[in-house]
Amino acid sequence: MAFSLQLQQIFLSHTRFCSQPKSITNPLISLKLPSIHPLAFAQNAAVSNIDTGVAAIDASADEVLLPPQLKRELMPKHVAVIMDGNRRWAKMRGLPVALGYEAGIRAVRNLIELCGKWGIRVLTLFAFSSDNWLRPKVEVDILMSLFERALNDELENFARAGIQISIIGDSSKLPKSLQDLIDKGINTTKQNSRLHLVVAVNYSGQHDVVQACQTIAQKVKDGIIETKDINSFLIEQELQTNCIDFPCPDLLIRTSGELRLSNFLLWQLAYAELFFSHSHWPDFGEAEFLEALCSFQQRQRRYGRQSS
């Protein structure tokens, strides 16, 4: 992705954002310099802690043993995550916002690896809301660049790990280079079946329902269906999540202590169990995910029925 001159200047300025790539430890750390600015040292430490990629998952191997706290028969098939708190994580540490998003990529990689190992079938990540275009252009450009770079870095790993990737949302507004990479990723991984990774980019839950209703209305107008044929199953078939075997999440996780859905999968989350973590997204690791899964397994999902 071509950067604007303004964005290039921000990335090159060590006082605001870090110019180090996410997968390479800053070589200056190994040099014996007489003095290192505290902010520069913190930036280097944050970048050096970001993993280089999704750990290889043997797609042909049996699922590894679950932690003793979990029961396999109670594992959710579909987990959805609102990844919140990247900016707050960075600001709390006196770091540039860009490094918060970099650290967030590390958390994404860790979660993908855990889902693959623990037998979760679908992982849906809310990466970019249609409302996020209201953020400063520089920040939007950073997010788009990071998404493109991370996807490009991980495609080979996804193929090796048996991970299928899909995108929901209006991708037509994304940079052309990112659109092309998304198409490549979808085609490259479409035969994979170990884990279905769904990334919501430029997504709106309200618009998802509206476009489904518009599609159905057009079918009624064209005489393909009658109004009496419209039901919840038909609407679900027209939602953007119709590409998923298990379109409705069993568990929604939101980080950073926020207690709202923020226009994410509004129809699909009707019966989901909700878990709100106080951890900022970059700090959300195995322990936090295990806590969410344990909470999920302790609940009774009654769907309106009387408890047993």
PDB file of C-alpha atoms in Angstrom:
ATOM      1  CA  MET A   1       0.000   0.000   0.000  1.00  0.00           C
ATOM      2  CA  ALA A   2       1.342   3.385  -0.948  1.00  0.00           C
ATOM      3  CA  PHE A   3       1.639   5.654   2.042  1.00  0.00           C
ATOM      4  CA  SER A   4       0.868   9.304   1.984  1.00  0.00           C
ATOM      5  CA  LEU A   5       3.859  11.548   2.684  1.00  0.00           C
ATOM      6  CA  GLN A   6       2.281  12.429   6.011  1.00  0.00           C
ATOM      7  CA  LEU A   7       1.996   8.778   7.020  1.00  0.00           C
ATOM      8  CA  GLN A   8       5.587   8.070   5.992  1.00  0.00           C
ATOM      9  CA  GLN A   9       6.796  10.949   8.117  1.00  0.00           C
ATOM     10  CA  ILE A  10       4.842   9.709  11.141  1.00  0.00           C
ATOM     11  CA  PHE A  11       6.241   6.201  10.856  1.00  0.00           C
ATOM     12  CA  LEU A  12       9.768   7.548  10.508  1.00  0.00           C
ATOM     13  CA  SER A  13       9.449   9.730  13.598  1.00  0.00           C
ATOM     14  CA  HIS A  14      10.556   7.776  16.687  1.00  0.00           C
ATOM     15  CA  THR A  15       8.724  10.199  18.920  1.00  0.00           C
ATOM     16  CA  ARG A  16       5.303   9.179  17.579  1.00  0.00           C
ATOM     17  CA  PHE A  17       5.165   5.885  15.710  1.00  0.00           C
ATOM     18  CA  CYS A  18       7.637   3.056  15.225  1.00  0.00           C
ATOM     19  CA  SER A  19       9.108   2.328  11.801  1.00  0.00           C
ATOM     20  CA  GLN A  20      10.122  -1.206  12.775  1.00  0.00           C
ATOM     21  CA  PRO A  21       8.313  -4.073  10.998  1.00  0.00           C
ATOM     22  CA  LYS A  22       6.268  -6.215  13.367  1.00  0.00           C
ATOM     23  CA  SER A  23       8.107  -9.442  12.734  1.00  0.00           C
ATOM     24  CA  ILE A  24      11.682  -8.238  13.123  1.00  0.00           C
ATOM     25  CA  THR A  25      13.358  -7.409  16.403  1.00  0.00           C
ATOM     26  CA  ASN A  26      15.061  -4.064  16.228  1.00  0.00           C
ATOM     27  CA  PRO A  27      18.743  -4.793  15.429  1.00  0.00           C
ATOM     28  CA  LEU A  28      19.775  -1.721  17.387  1.00  0.00           C
ATOM     29  CA  ILE A  29      18.898  -3.525  20.623  1.00  0.00           C
ATOM     30  CA  SER A  30      21.981  -5.712  20.241  1.00  0.00           C
ATOM     31  CA  LEU A  31      24.308  -2.755  19.788  1.00  0.00           C
ATOM     32  CA  LYS A  32      26.123  -1.222  22.742  1.00  0.00           C
ATOM     33  CA  LEU A  33      24.932   2.310  22.405  1.00  0.00           C
ATOM     34  CA  PRO A  34      25.930   4.884  24.986  1.00  0.00           C
ATOM     35  CA  SER A  35      22.346   6.005  25.562  1.00  0.00           C
ATOM     36  CA  ILE A  36      18.843   4.958  24.519  1.00  0.00           C
ATOM     37  CA  HIS A  37      15.852   7.209  24.866  1.00  0.00           C
ATOM     38  CA  PRO A  38      13.277   5.587  27.221  1.00  0.00           C
ATOM     39  CA  LEU A  39      10.496   5.829  24.637  1.00  0.00           C
ATOM     40  CA  ALA A  40      12.693   4.273  21.966  1.00  0.00           C
ATOM     41  CA  PHE A  41      13.576   1.442  24.339  1.00  0.00           C
ATOM     42  CA  ALA A  42       9.883   0.823  25.098  1.00  0.00           C
ATOM     43  CA  GLN A  43       9.073   0.806  21.400  1.00  0.00           C
ATOM     44  CA  ASN A  44      11.793  -1.728  20.683  1.00  0.00           C
ATOM     45  CA  ALA A  45      10.639  -3.950  23.518  1.00  0.00           C
ATOM     46  CA  ALA A  46       7.040  -3.892  22.336  1.00  0.00           C
ATOM     47  CA  VAL A  47       7.972  -4.696  18.734  1.00  0.00           C
ATOM     48  CA  SER A  48      10.429  -7.436  19.689  1.00  0.00           C
ATOM     49  CA  ASN A  49       7.710  -9.197  21.688  1.00  0.00           C
ATOM     50  CA  ILE A  50       5.397  -9.475  18.678  1.00  0.00           C
ATOM     51  CA  ASP A  51       5.509 -12.980  17.241  1.00  0.00           C
ATOM     52  CA  THR A  52       6.599 -13.583  13.678  1.00  0.00           C
ATOM     53  CA  GLY A  53       3.547 -15.553  12.643  1.00  0.00           C
ATOM     54  CA  VAL A  54       0.907 -18.120  13.436  1.00  0.00           C
ATOM     55  CA  ALA A  55       2.659 -21.153  14.858  1.00  0.00           C
ATOM     56  CA  ALA A  56       2.477 -24.143  12.561  1.00  0.00           C
ATOM     57  CA  ILE A  57      -0.556 -26.304  13.326  1.00  0.00           C
ATOM     58  CA  ASP A  58      -0.420 -29.788  11.874  1.00  0.00           C
ATOM     59  CA  ALA A  59      -3.688 -29.885   9.958  1.00  0.00           C
ATOM     60  CA  SER A  60      -3.616 -33.677   9.822  1.00  0.00           C
ATOM     61  CA  ALA A  61      -2.963 -34.211  13.528  1.00  0.00           C
ATOM     62  CA  ASP A  62      -5.588 -34.853  16.172  1.00  0.00           C
ATOM     63  CA  GLU A  63      -6.529 -31.944  18.372  1.00  0.00           C
ATOM     64  CA  VAL A  64      -4.188 -31.581  21.312  1.00  0.00           C
ATOM     65  CA  LEU A  65      -5.396 -32.233  24.816  1.00  0.00           C
ATOM     66  CA  LEU A  66      -7.501 -29.434  26.226  1.00  0.00           C
ATOM     67  CA  PRO A  67      -6.547 -27.725  29.472  1.00  0.00           C
ATOM     68  CA  PRO A  68      -8.024 -29.750  32.354  1.00  0.00           C
ATOM     69  CA  GLN A  69     -10.539 -26.995  33.126  1.00  0.00           C
ATOM     70  CA  LEU A  70     -12.310 -27.515  29.777  1.00  0.00           C
ATOM     71  CA  LYS A  71     -14.631 -30.237  28.510  1.00  0.00           C
ATOM     72  CA  ARG A  72     -14.457 -30.954  24.799  1.00  0.00           C
ATOM     73  CA  GLU A  73     -18.180 -31.679  24.487  1.00  0.00           C
ATOM     74  CA  LEU A  74     -18.932 -28.188  25.839  1.00  0.00           C
ATOM     75  CA  MET A  75     -16.526 -26.274  23.600  1.00  0.00           C
ATOM     76  CA  PRO A  76     -18.139 -23.552  21.461  1.00  0.00           C
ATOM     77  CA  LYS A  77     -18.111 -24.189  17.736  1.00  0.00           C
ATOM     78  CA  HIS A  78     -18.033 -20.480  16.863  1.00  0.00           C
ATOM     79  CA  VAL A  79     -16.278 -17.749  18.837  1.00  0.00           C
ATOM     80  CA  ALA A  80     -16.581 -14.086  17.870  1.00  0.00           C
ATOM     81  CA  VAL A  81     -14.333 -11.353  19.247  1.00  0.00           C
ATOM     82  CA  ILE A  82     -14.551  -7.561  19.399  1.00  0.00           C
ATOM     83  CA  MET A  83     -10.884  -6.644  19.734  1.00  0.00           C
ATOM     84  CA  ASP A  84     -10.946  -3.463  21.785  1.00  0.00           C
ATOM     85  CA  GLY A  85      -8.261  -1.507  23.626  1.00  0.00           C
ATOM     86  CA  ASN A  86      -5.267  -1.362  21.278  1.00  0.00           C
ATOM     87  CA  ARG A  87      -4.995   2.421  21.528  1.00  0.00           C
ATOM     88  CA  ARG A  88      -5.525   2.466  25.288  1.00  0.00           C
ATOM     89  CA  TRP A  89      -2.884  -0.231  25.707  1.00  0.00           C
ATOM     90  CA  ALA A  90      -0.362   1.923  23.861  1.00  0.00           C
ATOM     91  CA  LYS A  91      -1.254   5.172  25.629  1.00  0.00           C
ATOM     92  CA  MET A  92      -0.980   3.544  29.062  1.00  0.00           C
ATOM     93  CA  ARG A  93       2.610   2.663  28.176  1.00  0.00           C
ATOM     94  CA  GLY A  94       3.485   6.012  26.637  1.00  0.00           C
ATOM     95  CA  LEU A  95       3.802   4.379  23.228  1.00  0.00           C
ATOM     96  CA  PRO A  96       2.559   5.460  19.801  1.00  0.00           C
ATOM     97  CA  VAL A  97      -0.892   4.224  18.871  1.00  0.00           C
ATOM     98  CA  ALA A  98       0.587   2.311  15.944  1.00  0.00           C
ATOM     99  CA  LEU A  99       2.460   0.063  18.345  1.00  0.00           C
ATOM    100  CA  GLY A 100      -0.803  -0.772  20.079  1.00  0.00           C
ATOM    101  CA  TYR A 101      -2.149  -2.135  16.813  1.00  0.00           C
ATOM    102  CA  GLU A 102       1.125  -3.974  16.198  1.00  0.00           C
ATOM    103  CA  ALA A 103       0.798  -5.646  19.594  1.00  0.00           C
ATOM    104  CA  GLY A 104      -2.821  -6.452  18.775  1.00  0.00           C
ATOM    105  CA  ILE A 105      -1.657  -8.482  15.780  1.00  0.00           C
ATOM    106  CA  ARG A 106       0.360 -10.646  18.154  1.00  0.00           C
ATOM    107  CA  ALA A 107      -2.802 -11.341  20.176  1.00  0.00           C
ATOM    108  CA  VAL A 108      -4.661 -12.270  16.974  1.00  0.00           C
ATOM    109  CA  ARG A 109      -1.987 -14.783  16.056  1.00  0.00           C
ATOM    110  CA  ASN A 110      -2.056 -16.343  19.501  1.00  0.00           C
ATOM    111  CA  LEU A 111      -5.851 -16.666  19.451  1.00  0.00           C
ATOM    112  CA  ILE A 112      -5.875 -18.250  15.990  1.00  0.00           C
ATOM    113  CA  GLU A 113      -3.336 -20.802  17.166  1.00  0.00           C
ATOM    114  CA  LEU A 114      -5.343 -21.633  20.294  1.00  0.00           C
ATOM    115  CA  CYS A 115      -8.604 -22.017  18.354  1.00  0.00           C
ATOM    116  CA  GLY A 116      -6.906 -24.373  15.909  1.00  0.00           C
ATOM    117  CA  LYS A 117      -5.425 -26.465  18.701  1.00  0.00           C
ATOM    118  CA  TRP A 118      -8.543 -26.621  20.853  1.00  0.00           C
ATOM    119  CA  GLY A 119     -10.961 -27.618  18.125  1.00  0.00           C
ATOM    120  CA  ILE A 120     -12.979 -24.426  17.707  1.00  0.00           C
ATOM    121  CA  ARG A 121     -14.416 -24.470  14.200  1.00  0.00           C
ATOM    122  CA  VAL A 122     -15.037 -20.782  13.493  1.00  0.00           C
ATOM    123  CA  LEU A 123     -13.335 -17.629  14.768  1.00  0.00           C
ATOM    124  CA  THR A 124     -14.818 -14.286  13.721  1.00  0.00           C
ATOM    125  CA  LEU A 125     -12.837 -11.116  14.417  1.00  0.00           C
ATOM    126  CA  PHE A 126     -14.245  -7.583  14.267  1.00  0.00           C
ATOM    127  CA  ALA A 127     -11.265  -5.871  12.665  1.00  0.00           C
ATOM    128  CA  PHE A 128     -12.751  -2.668  11.231  1.00  0.00           C
ATOM    129  CA  SER A 129     -16.257  -1.266  11.649  1.00  0.00           C
ATOM    130  CA  SER A 130     -17.969   0.794   8.979  1.00  0.00           C
ATOM    131  CA  ASP A 131     -18.010   3.519  11.652  1.00  0.00           C
ATOM    132  CA  ASN A 132     -14.216   3.459  11.928  1.00  0.00           C
ATOM    133  CA  TRP A 133     -13.887   5.559   8.768  1.00  0.00           C
ATOM    134  CA  LEU A 134     -14.680   8.493  11.076  1.00  0.00           C
ATOM    135  CA  ARG A 135     -11.270   8.115  12.716  1.00  0.00           C
ATOM    136  CA  PRO A 136      -8.333  10.286  11.565  1.00  0.00           C
ATOM    137  CA  LYS A 137      -7.164   9.343   8.073  1.00  0.00           C
ATOM    138  CA  VAL A 138      -3.646   8.656   9.323  1.00  0.00           C
ATOM    139  CA  GLU A 139      -4.952   6.059  11.764  1.00  0.00           C
ATOM    140  CA  VAL A 140      -7.167   4.464   9.117  1.00  0.00           C
ATOM    141  CA  ASP A 141      -4.173   4.252   6.764  1.00  0.00           C
ATOM    142  CA  ILE A 142      -2.154   2.567   9.505  1.00  0.00           C
ATOM    143  CA  LEU A 143      -4.905   0.009  10.102  1.00  0.00           C
ATOM    144  CA  MET A 144      -5.248  -0.777   6.405  1.00  0.00           C
ATOM    145  CA  SER A 145      -1.496  -1.121   6.008  1.00  0.00           C
ATOM    146  CA  LEU A 146      -1.185  -3.411   9.013  1.00  0.00           C
ATOM    147  CA  PHE A 147      -4.083  -5.573   7.840  1.00  0.00           C
ATOM    148  CA  GLU A 148      -2.564  -5.940   4.386  1.00  0.00           C
ATOM    149  CA  ARG A 149       0.880  -6.694   5.742  1.00  0.00           C
ATOM    150  CA  ALA A 150      -0.370  -9.206   8.316  1.00  0.00           C
ATOM    151  CA  LEU A 151      -2.538 -11.017   5.765  1.00  0.00           C
ATOM    152  CA  ASN A 152       0.317 -11.174   3.290  1.00  0.00           C
ATOM    153  CA  ASP A 153       2.661 -12.539   5.967  1.00  0.00           C
ATOM    154  CA  GLU A 154       0.223 -15.209   7.131  1.00  0.00           C
ATOM    155  CA  LEU A 155      -1.219 -16.654   3.915  1.00  0.00           C
ATOM    156  CA  GLU A 156       1.378 -19.396   3.667  1.00  0.00           C
ATOM    157  CA  ASN A 157       0.955 -20.213   7.364  1.00  0.00           C
ATOM    158  CA  PHE A 158      -2.819 -20.391   6.950  1.00  0.00           C
ATOM    159  CA  ALA A 159      -2.485 -22.824   4.065  1.00  0.00           C
ATOM    160  CA  ARG A 160      -0.082 -25.026   6.031  1.00  0.00           C
ATOM    161  CA  ALA A 161      -2.252 -24.931   9.165  1.00  0.00           C
ATOM    162  CA  GLY A 162      -5.492 -25.787   7.366  1.00  0.00           C
ATOM    163  CA  ILE A 163      -7.086 -22.398   8.035  1.00  0.00           C
ATOM    164  CA  GLN A 164      -9.739 -21.031   5.710  1.00  0.00           C
ATOM    165  CA  ILE A 165     -10.166 -17.264   5.583  1.00  0.00           C
ATOM    166  CA  SER A 166     -13.299 -15.314   4.667  1.00  0.00           C
ATOM    167  CA  ILE A 167     -14.093 -11.606   4.788  1.00  0.00           C
ATOM    168  CA  ILE A 168     -17.460 -10.097   5.655  1.00  0.00           C
ATOM    169  CA  GLY A 169     -18.281  -6.434   5.128  1.00  0.00           C
ATOM    170  CA  ASP A 170     -18.092  -4.063   2.177  1.00  0.00           C
ATOM    171  CA  SER A 171     -14.592  -4.641   0.833  1.00  0.00           C
ATOM    172  CA  SER A 172     -15.180  -2.385  -2.179  1.00  0.00           C
ATOM    173  CA  LYS A 173     -14.081   0.638  -0.130  1.00  0.00           C
ATOM    174  CA  LEU A 174     -10.753  -0.920   0.842  1.00  0.00           C
ATOM    175  CA  PRO A 175      -7.504  -0.108  -0.997  1.00  0.00           C
ATOM    176  CA  LYS A 176      -7.241  -1.987  -4.300  1.00  0.00           C
ATOM    177  CA  SER A 177      -4.062  -3.789  -3.254  1.00  0.00           C
ATOM    178  CA  LEU A 178      -5.816  -5.049  -0.122  1.00  0.00           C
ATOM    179  CA  GLN A 179      -8.850  -6.156  -2.121  1.00  0.00           C
ATOM    180  CA  ASP A 180      -6.594  -8.166  -4.439  1.00  0.00           C
ATOM    181  CA  LEU A 181      -4.811  -9.762  -1.483  1.00  0.00           C
ATOM    182  CA  ILE A 182      -8.135 -10.667   0.130  1.00  0.00           C
ATOM    183  CA  ASP A 183      -9.282 -12.368  -3.086  1.00  0.00           C
ATOM    184  CA  LYS A 184      -6.006 -14.278  -3.198  1.00  0.00           C
ATOM    185  CA  GLY A 185      -6.365 -15.346   0.426  1.00  0.00           C
ATOM    186  CA  ILE A 186      -9.942 -16.552  -0.037  1.00  0.00           C
ATOM    187  CA  ASN A 187      -9.053 -18.565  -3.153  1.00  0.00           C
ATOM    188  CA  THR A 188      -5.862 -19.972  -1.649  1.00  0.00           C
ATOM    189  CA  THR A 189      -7.501 -21.236   1.534  1.00  0.00           C
ATOM    190  CA  LYS A 190     -11.027 -22.130   0.400  1.00  0.00           C
ATOM    191  CA  GLN A 191     -10.392 -25.893   0.622  1.00  0.00           C
ATOM    192  CA  ASN A 192      -9.052 -25.717   4.204  1.00  0.00           C
ATOM    193  CA  SER A 193     -11.279 -27.050   6.962  1.00  0.00           C
ATOM    194  CA  ARG A 194      -9.465 -27.108  10.315  1.00  0.00           C
ATOM    195  CA  LEU A 195     -10.455 -23.573  11.325  1.00  0.00           C
ATOM    196  CA  HIS A 196     -12.585 -20.994   9.516  1.00  0.00           C
ATOM    197  CA  LEU A 197     -11.210 -17.526  10.203  1.00  0.00           C
ATOM    198  CA  VAL A 198     -13.759 -14.824   9.397  1.00  0.00           C
ATOM    199  CA  VAL A 199     -12.594 -11.214   9.467  1.00  0.00           C
ATOM    200  CA  ALA A 200     -15.175  -8.423   9.564  1.00  0.00           C
ATOM    201  CA  VAL A 201     -13.776  -5.411   7.685  1.00  0.00           C
ATOM    202  CA  ASN A 202     -15.864  -2.321   6.942  1.00  0.00           C
ATOM    203  CA  TYR A 203     -18.709  -4.275   8.511  1.00  0.00           C
ATOM    204  CA  SER A 204     -22.022  -3.087   9.973  1.00  0.00           C
ATOM    205  CA  GLY A 205     -24.461  -5.449  11.661  1.00  0.00           C
ATOM    206  CA  GLN A 206     -27.382  -3.171  10.848  1.00  0.00           C
ATOM    207  CA  HIS A 207     -26.420  -2.953   7.184  1.00  0.00           C
ATOM    208  CA  ASP A 208     -26.026  -6.732   7.087  1.00  0.00           C
ATOM    209  CA  VAL A 209     -29.687  -7.137   8.075  1.00  0.00           C
ATOM    210  CA  VAL A 210     -30.803  -4.347   5.713  1.00  0.00           C
ATOM    211  CA  GLN A 211     -29.028  -5.832   2.688  1.00  0.00           C
ATOM    212  CA  ALA A 212     -30.510  -9.244   3.482  1.00  0.00           C
ATOM    213  CA  CYS A 213     -34.015  -7.709   3.559  1.00  0.00           C
ATOM    214  CA  GLN A 214     -33.344  -5.868   0.292  1.00  0.00           C
ATOM    215  CA  THR A 215     -32.254  -9.089  -1.384  1.00  0.00           C
ATOM    216  CA  ILE A 216     -35.345 -10.911  -0.172  1.00  0.00           C
ATOM    217  CA  ALA A 217     -37.609  -8.035  -1.227  1.00  0.00           C
ATOM    218  CA  GLN A 218     -36.130  -8.174  -4.712  1.00  0.00           C
ATOM    219  CA  LYS A 219     -36.780 -11.920  -4.881  1.00  0.00           C
ATOM    220  CA  VAL A 220     -40.414 -11.295  -3.915  1.00  0.00           C
ATOM    221  CA  LYS A 221     -40.683  -8.602  -6.577  1.00  0.00           C
ATOM    222  CA  ASP A 222     -39.196 -10.951  -9.186  1.00  0.00           C
ATOM    223  CA  GLY A 223     -41.632 -13.697  -8.234  1.00  0.00           C
ATOM    224  CA  ILE A 224     -38.897 -16.049  -7.017  1.00  0.00           C
ATOM    225  CA  ILE A 225     -40.483 -16.326  -3.566  1.00  0.00           C
ATOM    226  CA  GLU A 226     -43.702 -15.202  -1.900  1.00  0.00           C
ATOM    227  CA  THR A 227     -44.000 -13.128   1.244  1.00  0.00           C
ATOM    228  CA  LYS A 228     -45.317 -16.134   3.148  1.00  0.00           C
ATOM    229  CA  ASP A 229     -41.974 -17.855   2.465  1.00  0.00           C
ATOM    230  CA  ILE A 230     -40.041 -15.256   4.459  1.00  0.00           C
ATOM    231  CA  ASN A 231     -38.833 -16.564   7.804  1.00  0.00           C
ATOM    232  CA  SER A 232     -35.771 -16.342  10.036  1.00  0.00           C
ATOM    233  CA  PHE A 233     -34.034 -19.161   8.159  1.00  0.00           C
ATOM    234  CA  LEU A 234     -34.405 -17.336   4.847  1.00  0.00           C
ATOM    235  CA  ILE A 235     -33.067 -14.093   6.317  1.00  0.00           C
ATOM    236  CA  GLU A 236     -30.095 -15.945   7.795  1.00  0.00           C
ATOM    237  CA  GLN A 237     -29.308 -17.355   4.362  1.00  0.00           C
ATOM    238  CA  GLU A 238     -28.983 -13.828   2.982  1.00  0.00           C
ATOM    239  CA  LEU A 239     -26.715 -12.481   5.722  1.00  0.00           C
ATOM    240  CA  GLN A 240     -23.030 -12.100   4.935  1.00  0.00           C
ATOM    241  CA  THR A 241     -22.226 -14.935   7.342  1.00  0.00           C
ATOM    242  CA  ASN A 242     -23.905 -17.416   4.980  1.00  0.00           C
ATOM    243  CA  CYS A 243     -20.384 -18.502   4.015  1.00  0.00           C
ATOM    244  CA  ILE A 244     -19.956 -20.158   7.444  1.00  0.00           C
ATOM    245  CA  ASP A 245     -21.051 -23.655   8.469  1.00  0.00           C
ATOM    246  CA  PHE A 246     -21.918 -22.336  11.943  1.00  0.00           C
ATOM    247  CA  PRO A 247     -22.995 -18.736  11.220  1.00  0.00           C
ATOM    248  CA  CYS A 248     -24.213 -17.844  14.706  1.00  0.00           C
ATOM    249  CA  PRO A 249     -21.521 -17.457  17.394  1.00  0.00           C
ATOM    250  CA  ASP A 250     -21.874 -19.484  20.569  1.00  0.00           C
ATOM    251  CA  LEU A 251     -19.613 -17.097  22.462  1.00  0.00           C
ATOM    252  CA  LEU A 252     -18.876 -13.406  22.004  1.00  0.00           C
ATOM    253  CA  ILE A 253     -15.806 -11.965  23.710  1.00  0.00           C
ATOM    254  CA  ARG A 254     -15.204  -8.241  24.015  1.00  0.00           C
ATOM    255  CA  THR A 255     -12.055  -6.880  25.580  1.00  0.00           C
ATOM    256  CA  SER A 256     -11.083  -3.654  27.353  1.00  0.00           C
ATOM    257  CA  GLY A 257     -14.081  -3.570  29.680  1.00  0.00           C
ATOM    258  CA  GLU A 258     -16.592  -2.199  27.168  1.00  0.00           C
ATOM    259  CA  LEU A 259     -20.135  -3.571  27.569  1.00  0.00           C
ATOM    260  CA  ARG A 260     -21.770  -3.150  24.175  1.00  0.00           C
ATOM    261  CA  LEU A 261     -22.043  -4.867  20.786  1.00  0.00           C
ATOM    262  CA  SER A 262     -21.033  -1.865  18.658  1.00  0.00           C
ATOM    263  CA  ASN A 263     -23.103  -2.893  15.632  1.00  0.00           C
ATOM    264  CA  PHE A 264     -21.432  -6.303  15.315  1.00  0.00           C
ATOM    265  CA  LEU A 265     -23.344  -9.411  14.127  1.00  0.00           C
ATOM    266  CA  LEU A 266     -26.601  -8.101  15.561  1.00  0.00           C
ATOM    267  CA  TRP A 267     -28.779 -10.866  14.106  1.00  0.00           C
ATOM    268  CA  GLN A 268     -26.258 -13.663  14.572  1.00  0.00           C
ATOM    269  CA  LEU A 269     -25.611 -12.912  18.266  1.00  0.00           C
ATOM    270  CA  ALA A 270     -29.259 -13.400  19.293  1.00  0.00           C
ATOM    271  CA  TYR A 271     -28.489 -16.461  21.450  1.00  0.00           C
ATOM    272  CA  ALA A 272     -24.760 -16.019  22.014  1.00  0.00           C
ATOM    273  CA  GLU A 273     -23.222 -16.075  25.462  1.00  0.00           C
ATOM    274  CA  LEU A 274     -21.412 -12.812  26.186  1.00  0.00           C
ATOM    275  CA  PHE A 275     -18.086 -12.473  27.977  1.00  0.00           C
ATOM    276  CA  PHE A 276     -16.539  -9.082  28.727  1.00  0.00           C
ATOM    277  CA  SER A 277     -12.863  -8.996  29.625  1.00  0.00           C
ATOM    278  CA  HIS A 278     -11.155  -6.072  31.359  1.00  0.00           C
ATOM    279  CA  SER A 279      -7.902  -6.871  29.542  1.00  0.00           C
ATOM    280  CA  HIS A 280      -6.963  -4.646  26.640  1.00  0.00           C
ATOM    281  CA  TRP A 281      -6.769  -6.625  23.417  1.00  0.00           C
ATOM    282  CA  PRO A 282      -2.935  -6.835  23.208  1.00  0.00           C
ATOM    283  CA  ASP A 283      -2.933  -8.407  26.705  1.00  0.00           C
ATOM    284  CA  PHE A 284      -5.592 -10.991  25.830  1.00  0.00           C
ATOM    285  CA  GLY A 285      -3.733 -14.301  25.804  1.00  0.00           C
ATOM    286  CA  GLU A 286      -4.207 -17.947  26.684  1.00  0.00           C
ATOM    287  CA  ALA A 287      -5.133 -17.301  30.324  1.00  0.00           C
ATOM    288  CA  GLU A 288      -7.815 -14.771  29.377  1.00  0.00           C
ATOM    289  CA  PHE A 289      -9.204 -17.008  26.621  1.00  0.00           C
ATOM    290  CA  LEU A 290      -9.306 -19.934  29.019  1.00  0.00           C
ATOM    291  CA  GLU A 291     -11.228 -17.788  31.509  1.00  0.00           C
ATOM    292  CA  ALA A 292     -13.790 -16.919  28.825  1.00  0.00           C
ATOM    293  CA  LEU A 293     -14.202 -20.559  27.783  1.00  0.00           C
ATOM    294  CA  CYS A 294     -14.569 -21.727  31.386  1.00  0.00           C
ATOM    295  CA  SER A 295     -17.255 -19.108  31.933  1.00  0.00           C
ATOM    296  CA  PHE A 296     -19.033 -20.277  28.778  1.00  0.00           C
ATOM    297  CA  GLN A 297     -18.967 -23.924  29.844  1.00  0.00           C
ATOM    298  CA  GLN A 298     -20.484 -23.113  33.220  1.00  0.00           C
ATOM    299  CA  ARG A 299     -23.603 -21.558  31.698  1.00  0.00           C
ATOM    300  CA  GLN A 300     -26.882 -23.224  30.794  1.00  0.00           C
ATOM    301  CA  ARG A 301     -27.981 -22.388  27.257  1.00  0.00           C
ATOM    302  CA  ARG A 302     -31.744 -22.807  27.492  1.00  0.00           C
ATOM    303  CA  TYR A 303     -32.990 -21.049  24.316  1.00  0.00           C
ATOM    304  CA  GLY A 304     -36.204 -20.195  26.151  1.00  0.00           C
ATOM    305  CA  ARG A 305     -36.660 -23.615  27.728  1.00  0.00           C
ATOM    306  CA  GLN A 306     -36.873 -24.266  31.451  1.00  0.00           C
ATOM    307  CA  SER A 307     -33.564 -24.961  33.165  1.00  0.00           C
ATOM    308  CA  SER A 308     -32.764 -28.590  33.885  1.00  0.00           C
TER     309      SER A 308
END
